[in-house]
Coordinates of C-alpha atoms in Angstrom, one line a residue:
M1 CA -36.8 -12.6 1.7
S2 CA -38.6 -9.7 0.3
F3 CA -37.7 -6.8 -2.1
V4 CA -36.1 -4.3 0.1
S5 CA -34.9 -7.1 2.5
S6 CA -32.7 -8.2 -0.5
I7 CA -31.7 -4.5 -1.6
A8 CA -30.8 -3.9 2.3
C9 CA -28.4 -6.8 2.5
R10 CA -26.5 -5.9 -0.6
I11 CA -26.6 -2.1 0.5
R12 CA -24.7 -3.3 3.7
R13 CA -21.9 -5.5 1.2
V14 CA -20.7 -1.5 -0.5
A15 CA -19.5 -0.3 3.1
L16 CA -15.6 0.2 2.5
P17 CA -13.1 -1.6 4.6
C18 CA -12.1 1.7 6.6
S19 CA -12.3 5.4 8.0
A20 CA -10.9 8.0 4.9
A21 CA -8.4 8.9 8.0
V22 CA -6.9 5.7 8.0
M23 CA -5.7 4.3 3.9
C24 CA -7.2 1.7 2.8
I25 CA -4.4 0.1 0.8
G26 CA -0.9 -1.4 1.2
L27 CA -0.6 -0.8 5.2
S28 CA 2.3 -3.6 5.4
A29 CA 5.2 -2.2 7.1
A30 CA 8.6 -1.0 4.7
G31 CA 11.2 1.6 5.4
A32 CA 13.1 4.2 4.8
T33 CA 16.6 5.6 5.6
E34 CA 19.1 9.1 5.3
V35 CA 20.1 7.3 1.7
T36 CA 17.2 4.8 0.7
L37 CA 14.8 7.3 1.0
Q38 CA 13.5 7.4 -3.6
H39 CA 14.2 11.1 -3.5
V40 CA 18.4 9.8 -2.9
A41 CA 19.1 6.7 -4.0
K42 CA 17.5 5.1 -7.5
S43 CA 14.5 2.6 -7.2
A44 CA 15.0 -1.6 -5.7
R45 CA 13.3 -2.7 -9.1
A46 CA 16.6 -0.6 -11.0
S47 CA 18.9 -1.7 -12.7
E48 CA 22.7 -1.3 -11.1
K49 CA 25.3 -2.0 -13.3
T50 CA 28.7 -1.2 -10.0
K51 CA 26.5 -4.9 -8.1
V52 CA 28.8 -6.5 -5.7
A53 CA 28.5 -10.3 -6.8
A54 CA 28.1 -13.0 -4.7
T55 CA 29.3 -16.6 -4.5
P56 CA 27.8 -19.6 -3.1
Q57 CA 31.5 -20.0 -1.3
D58 CA 31.9 -20.7 2.5
G59 CA 33.0 -18.3 4.8
A60 CA 31.5 -14.5 5.5
D61 CA 33.3 -12.9 3.1
S62 CA 32.7 -14.2 0.3
A63 CA 29.1 -12.1 -0.2
I64 CA 31.7 -9.2 -1.5
K65 CA 34.6 -10.1 -3.5
S66 CA 37.1 -10.8 -3.0
D67 CA 39.3 -7.3 -3.5
D68 CA 36.6 -5.5 -0.8
A69 CA 36.7 -8.6 1.6
A70 CA 39.2 -6.7 4.1
E71 CA 37.7 -3.3 3.7
T72 CA 34.2 -4.7 4.2
R73 CA 35.6 -6.9 7.8
D74 CA 37.0 -2.9 8.8
M75 CA 33.3 -2.0 7.9
G76 CA 30.8 -1.6 10.2
S77 CA 27.7 -3.8 11.2
A78 CA 25.6 -1.5 9.0
A79 CA 28.2 -0.5 6.4
R80 CA 27.7 -4.3 6.0
A81 CA 24.6 -4.5 5.7
Q82 CA 24.0 -1.7 3.1
A83 CA 26.5 -3.0 0.9
L84 CA 24.2 -5.6 0.5
D85 CA 21.1 -4.0 -0.6
K86 CA 22.1 -4.5 -4.5
V87 CA 22.2 -7.8 -5.3
Y88 CA 20.4 -9.3 -1.8
G89 CA 17.2 -6.7 -0.9
Y90 CA 13.6 -7.5 -2.6
K91 CA 13.3 -5.7 -5.8
G92 CA 10.7 -4.2 -8.1
W93 CA 8.7 -1.9 -5.9
N94 CA 8.6 2.0 -7.5
I95 CA 9.5 2.8 -3.8
T96 CA 12.8 2.3 -2.3
F97 CA 13.0 -0.5 -0.7
P98 CA 14.1 -0.5 2.9
S99 CA 17.8 -0.8 3.7
F100 CA 19.0 -4.0 5.3
A101 CA 21.5 -0.4 7.3
D102 CA 17.8 0.5 8.4
T103 CA 16.7 -2.4 10.7
V104 CA 17.1 -3.4 13.8
V105 CA 19.8 -6.4 14.0
Q106 CA 21.4 -5.0 10.5
D107 CA 24.5 -7.5 10.3
D108 CA 25.2 -8.0 13.5
G109 CA 28.0 -10.6 14.7
Y110 CA 27.6 -10.4 10.2
W111 CA 24.9 -13.2 10.0
R112 CA 23.7 -11.3 6.8
T113 CA 27.4 -12.0 5.2
R114 CA 27.3 -15.2 6.2
L115 CA 23.3 -15.9 4.6
A116 CA 24.9 -14.4 1.8
S117 CA 26.8 -15.7 1.2
Y118 CA 24.6 -18.7 0.1
G119 CA 23.7 -16.1 -2.0
F120 CA 20.2 -15.2 0.4
G121 CA 19.0 -12.0 1.6
F122 CA 16.8 -11.8 4.6
H123 CA 14.0 -8.8 5.7
S124 CA 11.1 -8.6 8.0
Q125 CA 9.0 -5.4 8.2
N126 CA 6.3 -5.5 11.6
S127 CA 3.7 -2.6 11.9
A128 CA 1.7 -2.1 14.7
I129 CA -1.1 0.4 14.0
F130 CA -4.3 2.0 16.9
Q131 CA -7.0 4.2 15.9
G132 CA -9.7 5.4 18.8
N133 CA -12.6 8.3 17.9
I134 CA -12.4 10.8 20.8
L135 CA -14.8 12.5 20.8
N136 CA -18.3 11.7 22.1
T137 CA -19.9 10.4 19.4
P138 CA -22.1 6.9 19.7
R139 CA -19.1 4.1 19.9
K140 CA -21.7 1.3 17.7
I141 CA -25.0 1.3 16.8
P142 CA -27.5 0.8 18.0
A143 CA -28.9 -2.5 18.6
E144 CA -32.4 -1.3 17.9
G145 CA -34.5 -1.1 15.0
F146 CA -32.0 -1.7 12.7
L147 CA -30.6 -4.5 10.5
P148 CA -28.9 -7.8 12.6
C149 CA -25.4 -8.2 11.9
T150 CA -24.1 -11.3 10.1
S151 CA -21.3 -12.9 8.3
A152 CA -21.7 -11.5 5.4
N153 CA -21.2 -7.5 6.7
I154 CA -18.7 -8.1 9.0
D155 CA -20.2 -6.8 12.0
Y156 CA -20.4 -3.5 9.8
N157 CA -24.4 -1.1 9.3
C158 CA -26.1 -2.7 11.7
A159 CA -27.1 -3.3 15.4
G160 CA -24.2 -3.0 18.2
G161 CA -22.1 -3.5 15.1
R162 CA -19.6 -0.7 13.5
S163 CA -19.9 2.3 11.0
Y164 CA -15.8 2.6 10.5
F165 CA -12.4 1.6 11.5
G166 CA -11.6 3.6 14.3
Q167 CA -15.0 4.3 15.8
R168 CA -13.6 2.8 18.2
P169 CA -9.9 2.2 20.1
E170 CA -8.7 -0.2 17.1
A171 CA -6.3 -2.1 17.0
Y172 CA -4.4 -4.1 13.8
L173 CA -1.2 -6.2 13.9
S174 CA 0.3 -6.7 10.3
G175 CA 4.2 -8.4 9.3
I176 CA 5.9 -9.8 5.9
G177 CA 9.1 -12.0 5.9
L178 CA 11.2 -11.9 2.6
L179 CA 13.8 -14.5 1.9
T180 CA 15.9 -13.1 -1.7
Y181 CA 17.8 -15.9 -3.6
D182 CA 19.8 -14.1 -6.0
M183 CA 20.2 -15.4 -10.0
S184 CA 22.4 -12.1 -11.0
Q185 CA 25.3 -14.6 -9.5
W186 CA 24.2 -17.9 -11.9
G187 CA 24.3 -15.5 -15.2
V188 CA 20.9 -14.2 -15.1
P189 CA 21.1 -10.0 -14.7
D190 CA 20.1 -8.1 -11.8
G191 CA 17.6 -11.7 -11.1
Q192 CA 16.8 -13.1 -8.2
I193 CA 13.5 -16.1 -6.8
A194 CA 12.1 -14.1 -3.2
A195 CA 9.4 -16.2 -1.5
G196 CA 7.9 -14.3 1.0
V197 CA 4.5 -15.2 3.9
H198 CA 2.1 -12.4 5.4
Y199 CA 0.3 -12.5 8.8
A200 CA -2.0 -10.2 10.4
F201 CA -4.7 -9.9 13.1
S202 CA -7.0 -6.9 13.2
T203 CA -10.1 -6.1 15.8
D204 CA -11.6 -5.2 12.8
E205 CA -12.0 -7.8 10.4
Q206 CA -13.7 -5.9 7.5
F207 CA -11.3 -3.2 7.9
S208 CA -8.0 -6.2 7.2
P209 CA -9.2 -9.5 8.0
S210 CA -6.5 -11.7 10.3
A211 CA -4.2 -13.7 8.0
L212 CA -1.5 -16.4 8.0
R213 CA -0.6 -16.5 4.0
A214 CA 1.7 -16.5 1.6
Q215 CA 2.5 -13.3 0.3
S216 CA 4.7 -13.8 -2.7
L217 CA 7.1 -16.1 -5.2
S218 CA 7.8 -14.4 -8.0
W219 CA 10.9 -13.8 -10.3
Y220 CA 12.8 -10.9 -11.7
Q221 CA 15.1 -10.0 -13.5
T222 CA 15.9 -7.0 -17.0
L223 CA 16.8 -7.0 -20.0
F224 CA 18.7 -4.6 -22.7
D225 CA 21.4 -4.0 -20.5
G226 CA 18.8 -2.7 -18.1
K227 CA 15.9 -1.1 -20.1
V228 CA 13.5 -3.4 -19.3
E229 CA 12.7 -4.9 -16.2
V230 CA 10.2 -8.3 -16.0
K231 CA 8.6 -9.9 -12.6
A232 CA 6.8 -12.9 -12.4
G233 CA 4.8 -15.3 -10.1
Y234 CA 2.9 -14.4 -7.0
F235 CA 3.6 -11.2 -5.3
P236 CA 1.3 -7.9 -4.4
S237 CA 0.4 -5.4 -7.4
L238 CA 0.1 -2.0 -5.0
P239 CA 3.3 -1.5 -4.6
E240 CA 4.2 -1.7 -8.1
F241 CA 2.3 0.7 -9.2
A242 CA 1.1 4.3 -8.7
G243 CA 3.0 5.6 -5.3
T244 CA 0.4 6.4 -3.4
F245 CA 2.4 6.4 -0.1
V246 CA 3.2 9.8 1.4
G247 CA 6.6 10.7 0.1
G248 CA 7.3 7.0 -1.2
V249 CA 7.4 5.9 2.6
V250 CA 5.1 3.5 4.1
T251 CA 6.6 3.8 7.5
S252 CA 4.3 6.8 8.4
P253 CA 0.6 4.8 7.2
F254 CA -2.2 7.9 7.5
G255 CA -3.8 10.3 5.6
P256 CA -3.7 8.6 1.7
A257 CA -7.6 7.0 1.4
A258 CA -8.0 6.2 -1.8
S259 CA -10.8 2.8 -2.6
V260 CA -10.9 2.5 -6.0
P261 CA -7.9 0.7 -7.1
V262 CA -8.9 -2.0 -4.0
V263 CA -12.1 -2.2 -5.9
L264 CA -11.3 -2.4 -9.0
G265 CA -9.3 -5.5 -7.6
I266 CA -5.4 -4.5 -7.1
S267 CA -4.0 -5.9 -4.6
P268 CA -2.3 -4.8 -1.4
N269 CA 0.7 -5.2 0.3
G270 CA 0.4 -8.6 2.0
M271 CA -1.6 -10.4 -0.3
G272 CA 0.0 -12.1 -3.5
T273 CA -1.8 -13.3 -6.4
P274 CA -0.9 -15.1 -10.2
N275 CA 0.5 -12.4 -11.9
F276 CA 2.9 -10.1 -14.1
R277 CA 4.9 -6.6 -14.9
A278 CA 7.4 -5.9 -17.2
T279 CA 8.6 -1.8 -16.9
W280 CA 10.3 0.2 -20.3
H281 CA 12.7 2.5 -18.6
L282 CA 12.9 5.2 -21.8
N283 CA 15.4 6.9 -20.2
E284 CA 16.9 7.9 -16.4
E285 CA 13.8 9.5 -15.6
L286 CA 10.9 8.1 -18.1
Y287 CA 9.3 4.8 -18.0
A288 CA 6.3 3.8 -19.3
Q289 CA 5.4 -0.1 -17.7
T290 CA 2.3 -2.3 -17.3
G291 CA 0.4 -5.2 -15.1
V292 CA -1.6 -8.5 -15.5
Q293 CA -2.9 -9.7 -12.3
R294 CA -4.9 -11.9 -11.4
S295 CA -8.0 -9.9 -9.7
L296 CA -9.6 -10.1 -6.4
P297 CA -12.8 -11.1 -5.9
V298 CA -14.7 -7.8 -6.6
N299 CA -18.1 -9.9 -6.6
G300 CA -17.9 -12.0 -3.8
P301 CA -19.6 -12.9 -0.9
T302 CA -19.5 -9.4 1.4
G303 CA -18.6 -7.2 -1.7
N304 CA -15.1 -6.6 0.3
P305 CA -12.2 -7.6 -2.2
I306 CA -9.1 -7.9 0.1
Y307 CA -11.9 -10.1 3.4
D308 CA -12.9 -12.4 -0.2
E309 CA -10.7 -13.0 -1.1
E310 CA -8.7 -14.1 2.6
R311 CA -11.4 -15.9 2.8
A312 CA -11.8 -17.6 -0.4
N313 CA -7.6 -18.2 -0.3
P314 CA -6.5 -18.4 3.1
S315 CA -2.9 -20.1 1.6
G316 CA -2.5 -17.0 -0.9
L317 CA -1.4 -19.6 -3.4
D318 CA -4.6 -20.4 -5.9
F319 CA -4.0 -19.7 -9.0
S320 CA -7.3 -18.8 -9.4
S321 CA -10.5 -17.8 -7.5
S322 CA -12.9 -19.8 -6.7
V323 CA -15.9 -16.6 -6.5
P324 CA -17.2 -16.7 -9.9
G325 CA -16.6 -14.9 -12.2
T326 CA -13.5 -13.1 -11.2
G327 CA -10.9 -12.7 -13.8
I328 CA -8.0 -10.4 -14.7
L329 CA -6.5 -7.0 -13.6
F330 CA -5.0 -5.5 -16.0
T331 CA -2.4 -1.7 -15.4
N332 CA -0.9 0.5 -17.3
E333 CA 0.7 3.5 -16.7
V334 CA 3.7 5.9 -17.4
G335 CA 5.6 8.5 -15.2
Y336 CA 8.1 11.5 -14.9
K337 CA 11.0 10.5 -12.0
R338 CA 13.4 12.8 -11.0
Q339 CA 15.2 11.7 -8.2
A340 CA 16.5 14.6 -5.3
S341 CA 20.0 15.7 -5.7
P342 CA 22.2 19.0 -4.9
D343 CA 20.1 21.8 -6.8
N344 CA 17.8 19.8 -8.8
P345 CA 14.1 19.2 -7.0
F346 CA 13.0 15.9 -6.7
V347 CA 9.7 15.3 -9.4
W348 CA 7.2 12.7 -10.2
V349 CA 4.6 12.4 -11.8
R350 CA 2.5 9.4 -12.9
G351 CA -0.5 8.2 -14.4
G352 CA -2.0 5.2 -15.5
V353 CA -5.4 3.2 -16.1
L354 CA -6.2 -0.4 -14.8
Y355 CA -9.2 -2.8 -16.6
N356 CA -11.0 -5.3 -15.5
N357 CA -12.7 -7.2 -16.5
S358 CA -14.3 -9.5 -14.2
E359 CA -18.1 -9.6 -13.0
F360 CA -19.5 -7.0 -11.1
R361 CA -22.2 -5.3 -8.9
D362 CA -24.2 -3.2 -11.0
Y363 CA -25.2 -0.3 -8.6
S364 CA -26.9 1.0 -12.1
R365 CA -29.4 -1.2 -11.9
L366 CA -29.4 -2.1 -7.8
L367 CA -33.0 -1.1 -6.9
S368 CA -35.3 -2.5 -10.7
D369 CA -32.5 -6.3 -9.8
P370 CA -30.2 -6.5 -6.9
H371 CA -28.4 -9.2 -8.1
A372 CA -27.5 -7.7 -11.3
T373 CA -24.3 -7.5 -12.5
R374 CA -21.8 -6.3 -15.3
D375 CA -18.8 -7.5 -16.8
G376 CA -15.7 -5.0 -16.8
A377 CA -15.4 -1.7 -15.4
L378 CA -12.5 0.9 -15.7
G379 CA -10.5 3.4 -13.5
V380 CA -8.2 6.4 -13.9
Y381 CA -5.3 7.8 -11.4
L382 CA -3.0 10.9 -11.8
L383 CA -0.2 11.2 -9.7
A384 CA 2.2 14.4 -8.9
D385 CA 4.9 15.0 -6.5
Y386 CA 7.3 17.7 -6.0
Q387 CA 10.2 18.7 -4.0
V388 CA 9.7 23.0 -3.3
W389 CA 12.2 23.8 -1.2
Q390 CA 15.9 22.4 -0.8
S391 CA 16.6 21.8 3.3
N392 CA 20.1 20.3 2.6
P393 CA 21.0 20.5 -1.2
S394 CA 25.5 20.1 -0.2
S395 CA 24.8 16.7 -0.5
P396 CA 23.0 13.9 -3.0
L397 CA 22.4 11.9 0.5
T398 CA 20.5 14.9 1.6
A399 CA 19.3 16.4 -0.9
Y400 CA 15.6 14.9 -0.5
Q401 CA 15.1 17.0 2.6
G402 CA 12.7 20.0 2.7
I403 CA 9.1 20.3 1.5
Y404 CA 7.0 19.0 -0.6
V405 CA 3.5 18.9 -2.0
G406 CA 1.5 16.9 -3.7
G407 CA -1.8 16.1 -5.5
T408 CA -4.1 13.6 -6.3
F409 CA -7.0 12.1 -8.6
M410 CA -8.7 9.0 -8.8
Y411 CA -11.8 7.6 -10.9
G412 CA -14.5 4.8 -10.7
E413 CA -17.5 4.0 -12.5
P414 CA -20.3 5.1 -10.4
E415 CA -21.7 1.7 -12.0
V416 CA -19.2 -0.2 -9.8
A417 CA -17.1 2.1 -7.8
A418 CA -18.9 3.4 -4.1
F419 CA -16.6 6.1 -4.2
T420 CA -16.6 6.9 -7.9
Q421 CA -14.1 9.8 -7.0
Y422 CA -11.3 11.2 -5.5
Y423 CA -9.0 14.4 -4.5
E424 CA -6.3 14.4 -2.3
A425 CA -4.2 16.7 -1.6
R426 CA -0.4 16.6 0.5
A427 CA 2.4 18.4 2.0
Y428 CA 5.2 16.9 3.6
W429 CA 8.5 17.8 5.7
F430 CA 11.5 15.6 5.0
A431 CA 13.8 16.3 8.1
P432 CA 11.8 19.3 9.7
F433 CA 15.0 18.8 12.3
E434 CA 18.5 19.1 11.8
S435 CA 19.2 16.0 14.1
R436 CA 16.4 15.0 12.7
P437 CA 17.4 13.7 9.5
R438 CA 14.4 10.6 8.8
D439 CA 11.6 12.4 10.9
L440 CA 8.8 13.2 7.9
L441 CA 5.2 16.1 9.3
S442 CA 2.6 15.0 6.6
V443 CA -0.7 16.7 6.4
I444 CA -2.6 15.7 3.9
Y445 CA -7.0 16.9 2.5
S446 CA -8.6 14.2 0.9
H447 CA -12.5 14.4 -0.6
N448 CA -14.2 11.3 -1.6
E449 CA -17.3 11.4 -4.1
T450 CA -20.3 9.1 -3.7
S451 CA -21.6 6.7 -6.2
K452 CA -25.0 8.4 -6.8
Y453 CA -26.1 4.6 -7.2
V454 CA -25.2 4.0 -4.2
K455 CA -26.7 6.5 -2.7
N456 CA -29.7 6.2 -4.1
A457 CA -29.7 2.3 -3.2
I458 CA -29.3 3.3 0.6
D459 CA -31.4 5.9 0.1
S460 CA -34.4 4.4 -1.3
A461 CA -33.3 1.3 2.2
S462 CA -33.2 3.4 4.8
A463 CA -37.2 3.6 6.3
F464 CA -36.1 -0.2 6.5
T465 CA -32.4 -0.2 7.9
N466 CA -32.0 3.7 9.4
M467 CA -29.2 4.1 7.6
F468 CA -28.0 7.1 4.9
A469 CA -25.2 8.0 2.8
I470 CA -24.0 10.2 2.3
N471 CA -23.2 13.0 -0.5
A472 CA -18.8 13.4 0.0
S473 CA -16.9 12.6 2.7
N474 CA -14.2 15.4 3.6
S475 CA -10.5 14.6 5.4
I476 CA -8.0 16.1 6.8
T477 CA -5.3 14.5 9.1
A478 CA -1.6 15.5 10.3
S479 CA 0.8 13.4 11.4
Y480 CA 4.9 12.4 12.7
M481 CA 6.9 9.9 11.5
A482 CA 10.0 10.1 13.9
N483 CA 13.0 7.7 14.0
I484 CA 13.7 6.0 16.9
K485 CA 17.1 4.4 16.1
P486 CA 17.4 1.7 12.6
G487 CA 14.9 0.0 11.6
L488 CA 12.8 0.8 14.8
Y489 CA 9.6 4.2 14.0
A490 CA 6.9 5.5 15.4
T491 CA 4.3 8.0 14.1
L492 CA 2.0 10.0 16.1
G493 CA -1.2 12.3 14.0
V494 CA -5.0 12.8 14.9
G495 CA -6.9 13.2 11.9
Y496 CA -10.4 15.2 11.6
T497 CA -13.5 13.1 9.7
D498 CA -17.3 15.2 8.9
K499 CA -18.2 11.7 7.3
P500 CA -16.5 9.0 8.4
S501 CA -18.9 6.0 7.0
L502 CA -19.9 5.7 3.3
Q503 CA -23.8 4.4 5.7
Y504 CA -24.2 6.7 8.5
F505 CA -27.0 6.6 10.9
K506 CA -28.8 9.4 13.0
D507 CA -26.9 11.3 15.7
E508 CA -23.1 8.8 14.5
G509 CA -22.1 12.4 14.1
S510 CA -18.3 13.2 12.7
S511 CA -14.6 11.8 14.0
F512 CA -11.7 13.2 15.1
N513 CA -9.1 10.1 15.2
L514 CA -5.8 9.7 17.4
L515 CA -3.3 8.0 15.7
F516 CA -0.7 5.6 16.2
S517 CA 1.7 3.7 14.7
V518 CA 4.6 1.7 15.4
Y519 CA 7.0 0.2 12.1
A520 CA 9.7 -2.0 12.5
L521 CA 12.2 -3.2 10.9
F522 CA 14.5 -7.1 11.2

């Protein structure tokens, strides 16, 4: 292989798996209800001193203390389901995990209550995402004058292939099922064992690979009267750090487009890895947490950490990675979070540092040595959200309603990150209509800066590849999430991106994507 051809093959592996109009990370579904949005209730990871303990007895009422059994029998399906959240809901996210009440099946026929009588809880989250460019631009890369598609580029930046997700109409289906077991009944403070599976089907394997794999197998408990949380086992890191989802509601998936955490090896919601997290709650608002995670393979065959992890570890249960050079990701975060209450608006400020000791491709030496690597890479993030107006501050259950603004900054070293700086500004409105308390309207602007080393390498090979590098990308997305019924959400939106792919070809043009998603929780 020639020197130029070798560089071109390396460059093709720089491409990111998604457009700036759709978030690259954490696309698996979740949900929220009026009384479980992060602005109303404590996070699912918070200690609850008023938990209702379960005992392993027969009968539908054994999941509730005997004093409350008669009252429970008089509850409706949604109320009974919500009463199980504190003990049997999945624990550990830094945003509120969806309530059992916010599911299609709730506790119909007392099935959840009966399951809880044996110590178990179950939650299933399923999503379908559709995206397509409606501008009159090429739906694929021309067949002539470009490098052929191979398994290494996954149909990206090659003859007849794609430049970005949504260049032509695309679909992505995914879901997780989580089974929890309450260990507090055996004397473990807030204790829980959780096991989960993940499935996915995608028309674009680089955006997100099709999969059927283990998603989690973890142990959770608190120490020192709930001031410290500990979680260990196999589980994803992304839902437990940073809080990248707009409003803490992952049922509305469109807008954010940060790639730095994934480039540095963090595991998204559908992909568990060997993991440990500890969180110290200094008081009701201040916290500090640390995580130690087996990294995703950041220097794998395709350069796409999510795709390479799926292919190297299809079961999801491998402790180590078969991809050489894969190491450990260390994450440290501090934050201040104040929940919304009457006349006290919601505030959440958090910042963190990521360090991965894996072997990374060294873009700064790509021109002189296409196979050059370096050990270790650093990244930082800072996010803030503030409720500027409370539309209904009369009750703790409605104080979250209103308008919010927020911002994000992320940085990855240009030697290892194709997009080295990420900026985001967002505005969103919970309950824009009084009769629609669970709806969400959002507008998000994002800006990605390209690594100068990646740009130089791509442009140096343009005579051979007919592909060129962008300096930066700007995107704006507007969407409306509607709650159709408990456990069912639909989001419709549009997203414009001036330069939708890191590498572009002549006449590729911009993208104006129609966005649609459906989330169903059971």
